[in-house]
Short mmCIF file of C-alpha atoms in Angstrom, two decimals:
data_model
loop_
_atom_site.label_atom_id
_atom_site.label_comp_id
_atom_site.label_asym_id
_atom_site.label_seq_id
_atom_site.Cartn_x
_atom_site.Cartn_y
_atom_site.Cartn_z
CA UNK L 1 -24.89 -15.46 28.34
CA UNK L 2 -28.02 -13.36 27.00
CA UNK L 3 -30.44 -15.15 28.21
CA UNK L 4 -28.76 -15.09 31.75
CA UNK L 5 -28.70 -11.34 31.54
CA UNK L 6 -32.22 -11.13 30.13
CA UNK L 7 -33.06 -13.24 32.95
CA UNK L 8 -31.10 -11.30 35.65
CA UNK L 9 -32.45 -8.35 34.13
CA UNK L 10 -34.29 -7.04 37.06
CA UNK L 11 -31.62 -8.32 39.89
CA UNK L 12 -28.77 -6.56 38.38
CA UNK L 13 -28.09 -4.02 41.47
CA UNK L 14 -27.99 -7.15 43.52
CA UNK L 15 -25.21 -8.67 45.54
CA UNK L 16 -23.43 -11.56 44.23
CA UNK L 17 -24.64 -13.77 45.98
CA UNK L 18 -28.76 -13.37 44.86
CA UNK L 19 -27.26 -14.70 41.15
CA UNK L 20 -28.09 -18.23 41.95
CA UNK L 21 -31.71 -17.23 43.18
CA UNK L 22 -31.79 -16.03 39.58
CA UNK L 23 -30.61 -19.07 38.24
CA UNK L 24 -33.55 -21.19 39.65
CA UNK L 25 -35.63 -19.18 37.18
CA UNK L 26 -34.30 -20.63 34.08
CA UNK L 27 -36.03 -23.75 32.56
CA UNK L 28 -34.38 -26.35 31.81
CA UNK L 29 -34.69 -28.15 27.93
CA UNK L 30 -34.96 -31.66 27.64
CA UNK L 31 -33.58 -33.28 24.62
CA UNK L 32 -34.90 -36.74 25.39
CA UNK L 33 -36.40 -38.89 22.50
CA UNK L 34 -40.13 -38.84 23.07
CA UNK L 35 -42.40 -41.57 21.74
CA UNK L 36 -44.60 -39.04 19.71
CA UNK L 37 -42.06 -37.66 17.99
CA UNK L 38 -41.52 -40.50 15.05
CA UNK L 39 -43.15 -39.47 11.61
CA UNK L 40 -43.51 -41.84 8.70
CA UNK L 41 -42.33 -41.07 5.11
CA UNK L 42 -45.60 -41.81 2.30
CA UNK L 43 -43.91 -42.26 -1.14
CA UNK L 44 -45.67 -40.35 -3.98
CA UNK L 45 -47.59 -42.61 -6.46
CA UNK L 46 -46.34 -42.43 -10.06
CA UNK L 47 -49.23 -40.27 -10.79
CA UNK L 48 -47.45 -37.57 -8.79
CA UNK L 49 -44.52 -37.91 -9.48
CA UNK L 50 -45.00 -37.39 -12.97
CA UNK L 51 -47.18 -34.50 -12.21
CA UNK L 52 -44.14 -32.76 -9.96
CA UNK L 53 -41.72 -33.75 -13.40
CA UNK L 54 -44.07 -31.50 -15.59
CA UNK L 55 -44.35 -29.08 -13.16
CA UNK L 56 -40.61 -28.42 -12.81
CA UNK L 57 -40.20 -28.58 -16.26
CA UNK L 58 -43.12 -26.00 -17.25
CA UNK L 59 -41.68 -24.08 -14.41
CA UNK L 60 -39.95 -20.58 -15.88
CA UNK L 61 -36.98 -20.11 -13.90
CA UNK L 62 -36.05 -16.28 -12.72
CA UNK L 63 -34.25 -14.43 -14.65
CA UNK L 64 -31.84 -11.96 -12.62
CA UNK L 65 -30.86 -9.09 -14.24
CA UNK L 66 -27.44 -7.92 -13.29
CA UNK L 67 -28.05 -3.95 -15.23
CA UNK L 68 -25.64 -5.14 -18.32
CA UNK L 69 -28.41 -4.68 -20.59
CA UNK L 70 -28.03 -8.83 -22.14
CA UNK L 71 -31.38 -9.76 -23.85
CA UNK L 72 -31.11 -13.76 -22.86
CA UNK L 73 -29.53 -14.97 -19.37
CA UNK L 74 -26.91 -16.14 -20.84
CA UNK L 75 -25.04 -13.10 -22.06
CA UNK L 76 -26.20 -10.92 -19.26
CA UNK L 77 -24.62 -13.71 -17.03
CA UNK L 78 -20.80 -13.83 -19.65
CA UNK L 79 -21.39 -9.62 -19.33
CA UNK L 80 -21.58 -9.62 -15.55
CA UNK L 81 -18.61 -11.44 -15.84
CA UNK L 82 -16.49 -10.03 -18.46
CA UNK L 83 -17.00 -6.40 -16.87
CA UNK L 84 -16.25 -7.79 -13.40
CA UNK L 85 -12.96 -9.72 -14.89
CA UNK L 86 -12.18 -6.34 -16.18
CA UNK L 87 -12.63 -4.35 -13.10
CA UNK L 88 -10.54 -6.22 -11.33
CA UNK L 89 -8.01 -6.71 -13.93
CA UNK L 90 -7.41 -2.80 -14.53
CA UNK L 91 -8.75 -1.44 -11.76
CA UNK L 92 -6.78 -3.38 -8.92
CA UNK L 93 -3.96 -5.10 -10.82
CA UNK L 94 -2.55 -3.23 -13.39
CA UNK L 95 -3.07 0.48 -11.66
CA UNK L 96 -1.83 -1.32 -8.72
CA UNK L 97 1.64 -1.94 -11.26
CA UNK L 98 1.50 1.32 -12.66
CA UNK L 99 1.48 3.01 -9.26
CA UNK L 100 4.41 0.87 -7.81
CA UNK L 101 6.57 0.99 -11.02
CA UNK L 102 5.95 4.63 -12.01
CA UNK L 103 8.60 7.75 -11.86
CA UNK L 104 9.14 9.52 -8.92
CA UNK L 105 7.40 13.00 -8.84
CA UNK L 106 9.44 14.36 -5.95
CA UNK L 107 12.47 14.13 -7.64
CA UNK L 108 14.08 13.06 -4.08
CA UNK L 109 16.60 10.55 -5.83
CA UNK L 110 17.62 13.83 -8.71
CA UNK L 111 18.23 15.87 -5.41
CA UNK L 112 20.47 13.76 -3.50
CA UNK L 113 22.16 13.05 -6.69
CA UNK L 114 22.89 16.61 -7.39
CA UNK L 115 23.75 17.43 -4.25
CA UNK L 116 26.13 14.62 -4.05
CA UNK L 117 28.05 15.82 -7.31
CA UNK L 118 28.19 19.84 -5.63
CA UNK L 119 30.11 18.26 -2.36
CA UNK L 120 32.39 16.27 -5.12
CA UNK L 121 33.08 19.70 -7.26
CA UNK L 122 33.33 21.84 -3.85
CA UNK L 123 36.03 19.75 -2.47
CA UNK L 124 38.55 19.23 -5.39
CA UNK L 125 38.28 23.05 -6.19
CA UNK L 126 39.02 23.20 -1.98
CA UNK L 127 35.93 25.19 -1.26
CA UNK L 128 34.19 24.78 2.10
CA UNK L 129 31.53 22.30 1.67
CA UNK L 130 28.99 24.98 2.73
CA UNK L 131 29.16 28.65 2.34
CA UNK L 132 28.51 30.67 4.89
CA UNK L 133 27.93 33.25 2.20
CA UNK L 134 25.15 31.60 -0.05
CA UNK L 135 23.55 35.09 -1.06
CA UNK L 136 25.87 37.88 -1.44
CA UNK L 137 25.59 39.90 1.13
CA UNK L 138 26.05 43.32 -1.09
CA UNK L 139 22.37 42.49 -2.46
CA UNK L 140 20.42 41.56 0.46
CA UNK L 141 18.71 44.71 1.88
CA UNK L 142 18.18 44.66 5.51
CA UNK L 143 16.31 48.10 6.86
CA UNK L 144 18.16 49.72 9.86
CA UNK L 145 17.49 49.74 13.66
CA UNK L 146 15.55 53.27 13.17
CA UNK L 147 13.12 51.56 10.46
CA UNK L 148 12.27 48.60 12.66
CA UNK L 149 11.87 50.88 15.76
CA UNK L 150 10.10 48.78 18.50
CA UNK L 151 9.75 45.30 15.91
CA UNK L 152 9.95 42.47 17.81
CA UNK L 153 12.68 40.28 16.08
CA UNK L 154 12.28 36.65 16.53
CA UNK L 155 15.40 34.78 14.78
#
């Protein structure tokens, strides 16, 4: 589909119909076998193959150093992983535990609990469930209409 639109590229404002005129641009790739296309495979003598043996084997092999300070590869590689293991371990796992299995902070469960045990206590001593007088009104101070003046009160 890209290399339609690169081809299009400079027909886009076109009509519809000019998209097959674009078309007749694109080659076409054979895939036919072609007769010059055969190679033949030369095996190595011993001589060379005992020359790539000592070659690999001379060969020093990188040594990657993953920042966990290990003086062979070895223990750098058993560091990588042991810090990695733990990572995941503690990091994702267990904080993942601690953060589903730990105590509510909201106290929303203590609330309705309480509040439960008030209705309970309100209605065998026959008290309304909810008194209109929660604050008594003898200590609330509310200023008079000549104090406000012209205060907008919005309730």
């Amino acid at each position: 589909m890209s290399s339609l639109s690169r081809v299009c590229k400079f027909n886009v404002l076109r009509r519809i119909s000019s998209v097959p005129q674009c078309l007749s641009n694109v080659r076409a790739i054979s895939t036919s076998n072609k007769k010059n296309d055969t190679t033949t495979a030369v095996e190595p003598t011993a001589v060379q193959a005992e020359d790539k043996k000592t070659a690999v084997a001379t060969k020093k092999k990188f040594f990657y150093d993953y920042g966990f300070s290990g003086k062979t590869e070895e223990e750098e590689h058993n560091r990588m992983h042991a810090m990695f293991f733990t990572y995941i371990t503690i990091g994702f796992v267990l904080s993942g535990f601690y953060l589903y299995y730990k105590p509510s902070t909201s106290m929303r469960d203590w609330a309705l609990r309480e509040a439960y045990l008030e209705l309970r206590r309100r209605e065998q001593l026959g008290l309304p469930l909810i008194d209109p007088n929660y604050v008594d009104p003898s200590t609330v101070y509310l200023p008079s209409d000549e104090e406000l003046g012209d205060t907008e009160i919005i309730i």
